[in-house]
XYZ file of C-alpha atoms in Angstrom:
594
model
C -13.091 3.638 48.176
C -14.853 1.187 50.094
C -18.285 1.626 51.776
C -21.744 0.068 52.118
C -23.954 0.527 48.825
C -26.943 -1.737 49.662
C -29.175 -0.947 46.658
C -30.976 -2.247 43.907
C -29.480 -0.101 41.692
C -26.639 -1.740 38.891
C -23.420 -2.011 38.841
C -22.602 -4.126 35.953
C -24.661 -4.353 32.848
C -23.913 -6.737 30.313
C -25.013 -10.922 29.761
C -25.238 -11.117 33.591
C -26.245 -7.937 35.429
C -25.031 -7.400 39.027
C -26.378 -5.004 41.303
C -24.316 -3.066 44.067
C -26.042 -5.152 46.797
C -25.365 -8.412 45.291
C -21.548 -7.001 44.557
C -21.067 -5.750 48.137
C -21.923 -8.768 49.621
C -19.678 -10.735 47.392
C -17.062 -8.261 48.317
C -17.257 -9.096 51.857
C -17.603 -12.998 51.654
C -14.372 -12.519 49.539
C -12.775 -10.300 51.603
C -13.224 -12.447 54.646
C -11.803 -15.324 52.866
C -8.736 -14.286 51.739
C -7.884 -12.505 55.259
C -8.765 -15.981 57.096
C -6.018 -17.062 54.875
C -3.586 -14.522 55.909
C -3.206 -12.668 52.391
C -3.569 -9.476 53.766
C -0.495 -7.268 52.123
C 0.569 -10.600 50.093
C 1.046 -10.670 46.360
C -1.992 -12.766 44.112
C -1.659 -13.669 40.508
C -5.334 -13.088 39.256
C -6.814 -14.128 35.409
C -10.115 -14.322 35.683
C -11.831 -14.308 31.515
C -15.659 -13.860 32.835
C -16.729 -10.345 33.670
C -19.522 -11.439 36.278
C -16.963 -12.948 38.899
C -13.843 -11.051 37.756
C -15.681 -7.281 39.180
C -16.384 -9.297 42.745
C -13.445 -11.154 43.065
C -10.652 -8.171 42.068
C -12.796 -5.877 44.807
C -12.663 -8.615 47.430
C -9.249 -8.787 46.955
C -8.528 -5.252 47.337
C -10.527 -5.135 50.044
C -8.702 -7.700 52.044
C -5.479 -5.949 51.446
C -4.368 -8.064 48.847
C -2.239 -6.862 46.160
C -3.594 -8.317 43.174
C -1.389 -8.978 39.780
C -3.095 -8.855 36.884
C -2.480 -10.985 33.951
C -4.064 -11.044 30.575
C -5.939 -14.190 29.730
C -3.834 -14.974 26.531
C -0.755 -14.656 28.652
C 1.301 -17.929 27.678
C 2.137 -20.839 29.914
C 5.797 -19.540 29.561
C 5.078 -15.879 30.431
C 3.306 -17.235 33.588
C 5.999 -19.496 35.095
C 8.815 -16.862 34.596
C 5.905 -14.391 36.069
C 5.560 -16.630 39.422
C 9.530 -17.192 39.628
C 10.233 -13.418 39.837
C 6.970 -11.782 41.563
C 6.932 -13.764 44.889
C 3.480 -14.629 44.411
C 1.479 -16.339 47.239
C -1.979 -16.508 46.397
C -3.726 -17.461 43.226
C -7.206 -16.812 41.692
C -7.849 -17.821 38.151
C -10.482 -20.117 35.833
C -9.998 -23.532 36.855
C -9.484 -24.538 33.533
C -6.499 -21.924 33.149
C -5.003 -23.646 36.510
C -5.330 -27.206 35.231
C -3.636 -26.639 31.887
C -0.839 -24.363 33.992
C -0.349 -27.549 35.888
C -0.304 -29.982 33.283
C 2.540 -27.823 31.818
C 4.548 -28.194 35.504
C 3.989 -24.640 36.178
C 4.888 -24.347 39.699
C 1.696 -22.420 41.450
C 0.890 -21.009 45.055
C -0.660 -23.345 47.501
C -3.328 -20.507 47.904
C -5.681 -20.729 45.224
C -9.381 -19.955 44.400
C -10.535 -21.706 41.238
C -13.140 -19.582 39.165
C -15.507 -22.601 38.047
C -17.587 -22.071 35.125
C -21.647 -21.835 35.362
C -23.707 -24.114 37.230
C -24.685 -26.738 34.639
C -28.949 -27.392 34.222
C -28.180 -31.024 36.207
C -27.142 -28.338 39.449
C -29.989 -26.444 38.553
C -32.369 -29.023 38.821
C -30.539 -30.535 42.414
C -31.435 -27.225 43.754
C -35.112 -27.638 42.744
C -35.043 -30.451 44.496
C -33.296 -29.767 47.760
C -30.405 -31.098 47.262
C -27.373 -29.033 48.058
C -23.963 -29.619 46.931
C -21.211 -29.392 49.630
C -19.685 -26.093 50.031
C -16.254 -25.443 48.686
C -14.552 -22.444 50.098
C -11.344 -22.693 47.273
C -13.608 -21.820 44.215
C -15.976 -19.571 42.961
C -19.061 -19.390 43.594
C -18.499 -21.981 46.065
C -17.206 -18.979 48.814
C -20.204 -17.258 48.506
C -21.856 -20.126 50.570
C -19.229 -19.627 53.574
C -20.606 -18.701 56.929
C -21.871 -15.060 56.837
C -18.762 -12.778 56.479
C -17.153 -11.133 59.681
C -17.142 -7.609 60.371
C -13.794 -6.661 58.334
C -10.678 -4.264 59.751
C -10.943 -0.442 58.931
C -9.735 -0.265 54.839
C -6.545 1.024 54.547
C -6.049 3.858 51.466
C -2.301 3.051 51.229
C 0.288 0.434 50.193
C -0.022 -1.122 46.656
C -3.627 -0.883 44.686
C -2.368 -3.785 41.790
C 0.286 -4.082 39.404
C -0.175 -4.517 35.578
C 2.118 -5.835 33.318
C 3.563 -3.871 30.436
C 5.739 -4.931 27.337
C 7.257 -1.773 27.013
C 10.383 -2.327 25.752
C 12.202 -5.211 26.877
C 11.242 -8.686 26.863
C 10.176 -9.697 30.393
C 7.169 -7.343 31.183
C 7.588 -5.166 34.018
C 4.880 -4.999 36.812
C 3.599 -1.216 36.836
C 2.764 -0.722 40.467
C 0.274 1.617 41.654
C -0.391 2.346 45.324
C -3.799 3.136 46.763
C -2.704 6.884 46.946
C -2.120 7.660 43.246
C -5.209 5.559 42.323
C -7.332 7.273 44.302
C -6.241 10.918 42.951
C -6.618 9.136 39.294
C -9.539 8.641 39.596
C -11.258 11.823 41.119
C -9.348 13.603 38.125
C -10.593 11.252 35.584
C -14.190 12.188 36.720
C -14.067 15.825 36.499
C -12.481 15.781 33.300
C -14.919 13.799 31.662
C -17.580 15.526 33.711
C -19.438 12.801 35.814
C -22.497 12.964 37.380
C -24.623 11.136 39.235
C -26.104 9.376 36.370
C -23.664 8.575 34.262
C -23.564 5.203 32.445
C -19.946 4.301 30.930
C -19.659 1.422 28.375
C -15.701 0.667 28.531
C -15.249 -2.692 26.767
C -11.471 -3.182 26.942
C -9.926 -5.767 28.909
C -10.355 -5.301 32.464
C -6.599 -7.039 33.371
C -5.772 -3.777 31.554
C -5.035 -0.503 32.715
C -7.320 1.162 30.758
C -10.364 -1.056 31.171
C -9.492 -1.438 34.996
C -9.374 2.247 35.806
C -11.179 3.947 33.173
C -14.189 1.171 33.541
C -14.290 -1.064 37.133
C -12.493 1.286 39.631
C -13.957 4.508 38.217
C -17.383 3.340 38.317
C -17.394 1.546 41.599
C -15.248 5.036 43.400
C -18.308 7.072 42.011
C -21.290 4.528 42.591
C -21.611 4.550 38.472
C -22.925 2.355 36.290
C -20.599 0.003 33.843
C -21.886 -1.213 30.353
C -20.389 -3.866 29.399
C -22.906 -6.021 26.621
C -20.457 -8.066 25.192
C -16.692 -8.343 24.745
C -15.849 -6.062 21.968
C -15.727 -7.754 18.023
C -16.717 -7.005 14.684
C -19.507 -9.341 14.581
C -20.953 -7.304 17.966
C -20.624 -4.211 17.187
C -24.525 -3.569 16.133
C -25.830 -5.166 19.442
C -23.047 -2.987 21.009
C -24.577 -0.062 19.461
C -28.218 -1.285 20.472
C -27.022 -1.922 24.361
C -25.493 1.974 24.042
C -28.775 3.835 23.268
C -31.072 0.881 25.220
C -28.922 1.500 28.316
C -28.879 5.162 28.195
C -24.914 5.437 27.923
C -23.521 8.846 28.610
C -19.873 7.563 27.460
C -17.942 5.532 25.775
C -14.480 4.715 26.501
C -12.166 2.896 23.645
C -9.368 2.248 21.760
C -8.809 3.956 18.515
C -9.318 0.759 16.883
C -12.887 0.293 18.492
C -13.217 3.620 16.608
C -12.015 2.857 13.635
C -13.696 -0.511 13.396
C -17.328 1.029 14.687
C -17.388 3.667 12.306
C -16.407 0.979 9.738
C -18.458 -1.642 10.351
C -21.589 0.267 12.470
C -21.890 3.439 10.182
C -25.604 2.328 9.801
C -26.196 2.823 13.296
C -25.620 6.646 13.787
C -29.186 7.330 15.363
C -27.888 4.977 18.414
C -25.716 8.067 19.658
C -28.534 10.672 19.202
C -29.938 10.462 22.601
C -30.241 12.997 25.569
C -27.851 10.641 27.901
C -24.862 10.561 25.651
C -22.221 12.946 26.202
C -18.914 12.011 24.154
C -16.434 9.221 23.350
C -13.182 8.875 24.761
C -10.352 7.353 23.035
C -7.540 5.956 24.952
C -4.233 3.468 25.244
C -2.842 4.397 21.385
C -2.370 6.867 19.303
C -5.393 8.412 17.431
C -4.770 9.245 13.831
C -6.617 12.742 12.617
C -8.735 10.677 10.318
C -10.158 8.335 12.482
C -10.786 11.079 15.155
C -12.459 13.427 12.541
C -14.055 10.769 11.087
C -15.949 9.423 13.878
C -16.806 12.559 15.363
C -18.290 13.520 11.840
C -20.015 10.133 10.885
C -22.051 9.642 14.674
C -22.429 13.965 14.941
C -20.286 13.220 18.671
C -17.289 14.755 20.335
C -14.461 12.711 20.487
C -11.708 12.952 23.302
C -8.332 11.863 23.181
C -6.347 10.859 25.754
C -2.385 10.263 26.167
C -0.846 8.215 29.450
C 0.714 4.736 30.287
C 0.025 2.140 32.935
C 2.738 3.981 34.791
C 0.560 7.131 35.027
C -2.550 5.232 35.984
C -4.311 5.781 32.427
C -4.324 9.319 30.985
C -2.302 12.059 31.925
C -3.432 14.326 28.798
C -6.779 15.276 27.892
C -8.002 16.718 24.016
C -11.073 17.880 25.393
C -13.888 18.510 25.964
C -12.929 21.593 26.910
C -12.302 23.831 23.622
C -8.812 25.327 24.786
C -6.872 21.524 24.237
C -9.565 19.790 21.886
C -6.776 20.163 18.822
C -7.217 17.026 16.681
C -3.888 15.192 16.172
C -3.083 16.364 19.612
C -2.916 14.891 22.860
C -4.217 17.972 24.342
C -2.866 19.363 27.802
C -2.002 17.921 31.117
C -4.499 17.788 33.995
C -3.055 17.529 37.829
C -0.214 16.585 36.324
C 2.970 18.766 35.348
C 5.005 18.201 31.909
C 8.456 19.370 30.032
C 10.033 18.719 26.389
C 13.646 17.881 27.131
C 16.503 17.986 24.633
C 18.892 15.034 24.277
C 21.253 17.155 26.395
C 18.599 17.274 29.183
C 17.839 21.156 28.897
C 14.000 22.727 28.810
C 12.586 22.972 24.529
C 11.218 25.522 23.357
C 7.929 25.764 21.619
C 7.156 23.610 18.606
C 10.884 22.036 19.831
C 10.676 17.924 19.679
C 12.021 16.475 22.814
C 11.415 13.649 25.447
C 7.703 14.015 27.286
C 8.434 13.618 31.124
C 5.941 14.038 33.308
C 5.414 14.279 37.458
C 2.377 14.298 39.289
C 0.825 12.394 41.970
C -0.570 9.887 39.658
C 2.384 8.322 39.232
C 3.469 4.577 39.694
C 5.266 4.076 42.918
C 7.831 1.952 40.605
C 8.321 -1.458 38.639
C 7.976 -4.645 40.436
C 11.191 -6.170 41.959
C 13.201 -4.294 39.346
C 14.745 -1.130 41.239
C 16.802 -0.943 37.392
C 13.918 -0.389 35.553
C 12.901 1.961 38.001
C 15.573 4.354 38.502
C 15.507 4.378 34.605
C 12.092 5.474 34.180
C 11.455 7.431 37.368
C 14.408 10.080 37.774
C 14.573 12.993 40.263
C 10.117 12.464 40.518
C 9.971 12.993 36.940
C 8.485 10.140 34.357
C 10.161 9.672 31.448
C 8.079 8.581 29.135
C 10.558 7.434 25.594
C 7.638 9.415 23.722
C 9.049 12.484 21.923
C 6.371 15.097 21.925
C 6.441 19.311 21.313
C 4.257 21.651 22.852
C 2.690 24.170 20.728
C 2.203 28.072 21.758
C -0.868 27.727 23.086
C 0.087 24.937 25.522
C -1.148 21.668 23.695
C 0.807 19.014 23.072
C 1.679 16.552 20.833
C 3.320 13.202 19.600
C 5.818 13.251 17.136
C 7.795 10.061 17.583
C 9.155 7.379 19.800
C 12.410 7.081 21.399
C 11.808 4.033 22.765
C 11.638 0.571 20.768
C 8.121 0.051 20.796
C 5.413 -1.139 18.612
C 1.524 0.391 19.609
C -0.741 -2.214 18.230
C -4.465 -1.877 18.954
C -3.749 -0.060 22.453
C -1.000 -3.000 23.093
C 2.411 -2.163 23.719
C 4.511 -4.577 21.694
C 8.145 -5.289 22.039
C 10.263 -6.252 18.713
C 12.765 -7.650 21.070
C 10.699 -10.028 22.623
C 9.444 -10.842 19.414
C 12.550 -11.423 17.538
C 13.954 -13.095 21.090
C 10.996 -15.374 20.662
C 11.940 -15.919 16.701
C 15.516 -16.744 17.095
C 14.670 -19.626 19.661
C 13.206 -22.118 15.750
C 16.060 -24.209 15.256
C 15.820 -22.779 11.837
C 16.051 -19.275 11.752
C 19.597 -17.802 11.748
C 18.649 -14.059 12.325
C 14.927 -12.170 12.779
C 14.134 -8.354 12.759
C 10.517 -7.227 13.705
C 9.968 -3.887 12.992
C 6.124 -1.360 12.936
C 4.220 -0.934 9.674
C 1.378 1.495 9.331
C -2.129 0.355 9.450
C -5.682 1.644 8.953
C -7.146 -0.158 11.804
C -4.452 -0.882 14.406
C -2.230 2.072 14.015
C 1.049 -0.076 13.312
C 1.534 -3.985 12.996
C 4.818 -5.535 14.079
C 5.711 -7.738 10.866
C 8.959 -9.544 11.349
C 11.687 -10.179 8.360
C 13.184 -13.635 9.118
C 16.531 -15.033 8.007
C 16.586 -19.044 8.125
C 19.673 -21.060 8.329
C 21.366 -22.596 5.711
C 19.826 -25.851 4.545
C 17.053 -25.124 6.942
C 13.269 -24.699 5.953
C 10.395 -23.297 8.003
C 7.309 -21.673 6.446
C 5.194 -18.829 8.214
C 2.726 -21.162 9.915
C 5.121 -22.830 11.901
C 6.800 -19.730 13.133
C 3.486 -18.434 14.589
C 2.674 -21.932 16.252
C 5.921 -21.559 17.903
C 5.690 -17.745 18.933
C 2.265 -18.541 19.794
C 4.390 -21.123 22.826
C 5.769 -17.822 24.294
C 3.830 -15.092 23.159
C 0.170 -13.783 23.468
C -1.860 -13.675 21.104
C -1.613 -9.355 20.666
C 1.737 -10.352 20.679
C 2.770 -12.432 17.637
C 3.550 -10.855 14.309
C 1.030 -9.948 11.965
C 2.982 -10.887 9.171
C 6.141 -12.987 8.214
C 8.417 -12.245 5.448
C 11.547 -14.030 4.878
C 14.947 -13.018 3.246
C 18.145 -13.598 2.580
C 19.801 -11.286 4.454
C 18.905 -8.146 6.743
C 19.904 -4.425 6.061
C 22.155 -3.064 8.239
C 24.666 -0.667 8.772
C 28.815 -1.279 8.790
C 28.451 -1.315 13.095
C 26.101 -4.384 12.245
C 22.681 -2.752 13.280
C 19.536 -3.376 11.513
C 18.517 -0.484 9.329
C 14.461 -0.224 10.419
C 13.689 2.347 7.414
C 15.186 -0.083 4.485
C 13.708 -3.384 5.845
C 10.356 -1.027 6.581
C 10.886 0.065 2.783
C 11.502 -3.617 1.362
C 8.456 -5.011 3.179
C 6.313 -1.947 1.834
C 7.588 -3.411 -1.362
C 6.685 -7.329 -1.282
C 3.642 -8.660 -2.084
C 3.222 -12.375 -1.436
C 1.423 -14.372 -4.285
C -1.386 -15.885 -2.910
C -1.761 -19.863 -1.260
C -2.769 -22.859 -3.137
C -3.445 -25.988 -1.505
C -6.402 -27.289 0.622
C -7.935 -24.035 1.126
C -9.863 -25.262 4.347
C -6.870 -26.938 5.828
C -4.654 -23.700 5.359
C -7.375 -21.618 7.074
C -8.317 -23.643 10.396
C -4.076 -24.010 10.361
C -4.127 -19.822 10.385
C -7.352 -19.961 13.108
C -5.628 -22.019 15.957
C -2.634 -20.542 15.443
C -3.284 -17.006 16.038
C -6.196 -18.337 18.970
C -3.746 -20.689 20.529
C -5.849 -23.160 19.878
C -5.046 -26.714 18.137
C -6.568 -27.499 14.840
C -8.581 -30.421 15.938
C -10.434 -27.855 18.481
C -12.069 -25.600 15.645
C -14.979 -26.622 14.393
C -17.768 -25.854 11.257
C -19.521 -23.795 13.856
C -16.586 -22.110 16.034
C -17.204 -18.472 15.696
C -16.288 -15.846 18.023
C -19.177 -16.321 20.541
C -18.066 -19.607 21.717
C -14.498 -20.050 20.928
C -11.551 -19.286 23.418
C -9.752 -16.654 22.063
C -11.527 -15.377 19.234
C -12.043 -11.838 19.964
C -11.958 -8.814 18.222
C -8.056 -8.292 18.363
C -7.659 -11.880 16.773
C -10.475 -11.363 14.466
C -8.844 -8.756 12.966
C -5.905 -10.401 13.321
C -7.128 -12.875 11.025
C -8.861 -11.224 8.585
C -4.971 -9.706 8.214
C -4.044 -13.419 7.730
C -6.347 -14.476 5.286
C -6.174 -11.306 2.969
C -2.200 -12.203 3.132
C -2.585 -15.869 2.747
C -4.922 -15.353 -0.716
C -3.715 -11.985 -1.600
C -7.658 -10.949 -1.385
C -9.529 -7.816 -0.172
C -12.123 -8.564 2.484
C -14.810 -5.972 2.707
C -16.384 -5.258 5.416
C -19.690 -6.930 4.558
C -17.598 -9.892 4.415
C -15.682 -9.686 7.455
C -19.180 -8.884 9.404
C -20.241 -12.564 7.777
C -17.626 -14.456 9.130
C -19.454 -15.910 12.232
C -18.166 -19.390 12.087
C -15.640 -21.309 10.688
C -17.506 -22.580 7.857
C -18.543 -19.338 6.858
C -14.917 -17.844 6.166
C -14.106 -21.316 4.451
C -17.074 -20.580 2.192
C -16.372 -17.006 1.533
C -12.881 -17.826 1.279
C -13.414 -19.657 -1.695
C -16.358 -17.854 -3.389
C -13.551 -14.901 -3.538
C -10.695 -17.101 -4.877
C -12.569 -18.898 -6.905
């Protein structure tokens, strides 16, 4: 995995571009640092926002010997401290900004820490002109890079534990997927002969990198196979034509996505088709969540490229199931076939289905995690006799492709996040004023399915939408909280007491909110900082998604969901492309209203 790759040539494309000599040197310098400090085979929480030091950092860590845990920068305060009191962390690397707000809410954190600073300011700049250097600080970043030259290192070891991601699945702690060095490696040498690497390739991957997906599919695949990674900006609506510029400027042979980067590029970037007619670009791949037929054939038709879907979970790596390219398992509305990996259908009595039989999806290969993090439970549960259950029920075809055709598991798949109603309605039932809550999937045109929760408030108790979110927002991400609210009376359920999902799906398919009156502006910077966990006094005329915490493409969309709601309005897309800043949406807002 690791070896020398002094050259000029890029790794990393994007605002800040970083060369493999510049990375391996990093690598080493962070390496070195983190061994010094005895962290070798030792546990370190890492959320790191910036692309430019997360790639160096995560590889120096892996390097050392480190196991690093990755969190997603909108993980809550709350989801961190009950994070550090079960995972045995010892080391810490993370924004300095994150770590001084973690402190300020008495989060307990590792003595070990290396404090991602943000970019030198032009007053640094212009101490460097002349001469004047700033002491060197070995606990942040960049500071480290200015250490005495790095050591020769120890031999790399390909074994023990790679990194662990968290996963909602279905309960309300996540578990910490563990994958070991082994597995990884294998991953990722199938991964690149079934989408056909060579030496040239260019992959744009824009999704989160402290996510399986955009970690494997994107950093470690590139870096294993001395690629290149594309990554112009962080994926939004309002980016999607300079995405589409960066993808035919930088000669990208493919692009790796959600199915609601799909969805919202053929949307919103239809104009844009030539971009994919060049000689380097081979297909797209979609990945993390289901892809519907008509988003699939869609795409494929509108940009004249083949589109690939993928099936897996962070406990397989990524993928486990290919739909294409090959023509043989390149079915639309399937997940294709399994590559290095085994599968079987099994009945609820644990026997073998037969063709076009529904049945649980297990899988075994040598991808597979090594188990859940400190949770030997959740383990056995999941891993039984080598074989992954997977709570998906699928049904294989005659001619060997498979397919999805439900979930056994509770579990919500929104945007390529998996969602947990529990933890939502856990979450929910912690307001003083709500007596019961039931969160349940809707269907969607861009994310698949939206958890919208039906709440239940207590008797001479009031609480209104807003203030539900700003309290899930205390314990849940942002891809986390409810799209929608909806309160009632009373639930559906059957005589045992359990909720009935398909009536309360039914009901809510049913209402339609009238639309808010008030202080238009008010209501909307109220429905902003909620669902950016942000406070209203932070947003300002000109906060837009390029320099506001939290405003990316998932929350975009998340509030353009909120707003149409809120006014009971239609946004087109020409209007949702306009809303750049604050003001903007306020003035569109009420040019549609009014």
């Amino acid at each position: 995995m690791f070896q020398a790759r002094p050259s000029a040539a890029q790794f990393l494309l994007g605002p800040k571009n970083l060369s493999y000599a510049e990375l391996e040197a990093a690598i080493l310098q962070v390496a070195a640092q983190l061994l010094q400090r005895q962290l070798a085979g030792k546990r370190i929480l890492f959320m790191v926002r910036d692309d430019h030091p997360y790639v160096p950092l995560l590889l120096g860590c892996m390097r050392a010997g480190a196991v690093p845990m990755l969190l997603d920068p909108g993980t809550p305060a709350q989801q961190v401290r009950d994070i550090l009191a079960h995972s045995g962390a010892e080391g810490l690397i993370a924004d300095g900004d994150t770590i001084d707000h973690w402190q300020a809410q008495g989060i307990a954190l590792p003595a070990q820490q290396v404090r991602v600073q943000p970019a030198a300011a032009k007053g640094m700049l212009l101490n460097k002109l002349l001469g004047r250097r700033a002491p060197v600080d070995l606990d942040n970043w960049p500071g480290l890079l200015s250490g005495p030259k790095a050591p020769p290192l120890p031999p790399f070891s390909e074994d023990g534990i790679a990194y662990v991601v968290f996963t909602s699945g279905s309960t309300a702690r996540p578990k910490g997927v563990q994958m070991r060095w082994p597995a990884l490696l294998s991953h990722l040498d199938t991964i690149a002969t079934q989408y056909q690497l060579q030496d040239d390739a260019r992959l744009m991957n824009l999704m989160p990198l402290s996510h399986a997906d955009g970690l494997v599919q994107g950093l470690l695949l590139c870096y294993r196979r001395g690629l290149t990674l594309v990554r112009p900006a962080p994926f939004s609506i309002v980016a999607i034509e300079n995405i589409l510029i960066a993808l035919y400027r930088e000669r990208v042979s493919h692009l790796i996505v959600a199915p609601t980067a799909l969805a919202l590029i053929q949307q919103y970037g239809g104009h844009l088709a030539e971009n994919f007619s060049s000689d380097s670009f081979r297909f797209a791949i979609s990945c993390s969540a289901p892809l519907s037929s008509a988003v699939w054939s869609g795409f494929s038709t509108r940009f004249g490229v083949p589109v690939v879907n993928t099936y897996g979970l962070s406990e397989t790596g990524t993928c486990g199931f290919y739909a294409g390219p090959d023509a043989a398992s390149h079915k639309i509305g399937s997940i294709g076939m399994p590559r290095d990996m085994i599968a079987k259908i099994l009945r609820e009595d644990g026997s073998l289905a037969g063709d076009n039989e529904p049945g649980e999806l297990c899988v075994q290969g040598s991808n597979l995690m090594s188990g859940y993090l400190d949770d030997p439970a959740a383990t056995t549960k999941a891993l039984r006799d080598g074989w992954l259950h997977t709570g998906d029920q699928a049904s294989r075809d005659s001619d060997g492709v498979y397919w999805i055709v439900g979930r056994i598991k509770d579990l919500i798949i929104c945007g390529g996040y998996n969602l947990s109603p529990e933890a939502i309605n856990g979450v929910l039932m912690q307001h003083p004023a709500v007596l019961e809550a039931a969160t349940v999937s809707m269907p969607d045109a861009i994310w698949g399915e939206i958890p919208v929760a039906c709440v239940v408030l207590r008797p001479g108790q009031e609480s209104d939408a807003s203030q539900l979110l700003a309290h899930c927002g205390q314990y849940l991400g942002t891809h986390e909280l409810p799209k929608k609210i909806h309160f009632s009376s009373q639930l559906p359920r059957t005589p045992s007491g359990k909720v009935i999902t398909a009536q309360l799906q039914h009901a809510l398919a049913q209402d339609k909110a009238g639309p808010a009156t008030g202080d238009f502006q008010e209501q909307i910077y109220m429905l902003a900082a909620q669902l950016f966990n942000l406070q209203p006094g932070q947003l300002k005329a000109d906060s837009g998604p390029a320099n506001t915490p939290g405003w990316d493409s998932l929350a975009h969309i998340n509030f353009v969901i909120g707003l149409e709601t809120m006014f009971d309005i239609q946004l087109k897309p020409s209007d949702v492309v306009r809303m750049e800043s604050m003001d903007a949406t306020v003035q569109l807002i009420k040019r549609l209203v009014h």
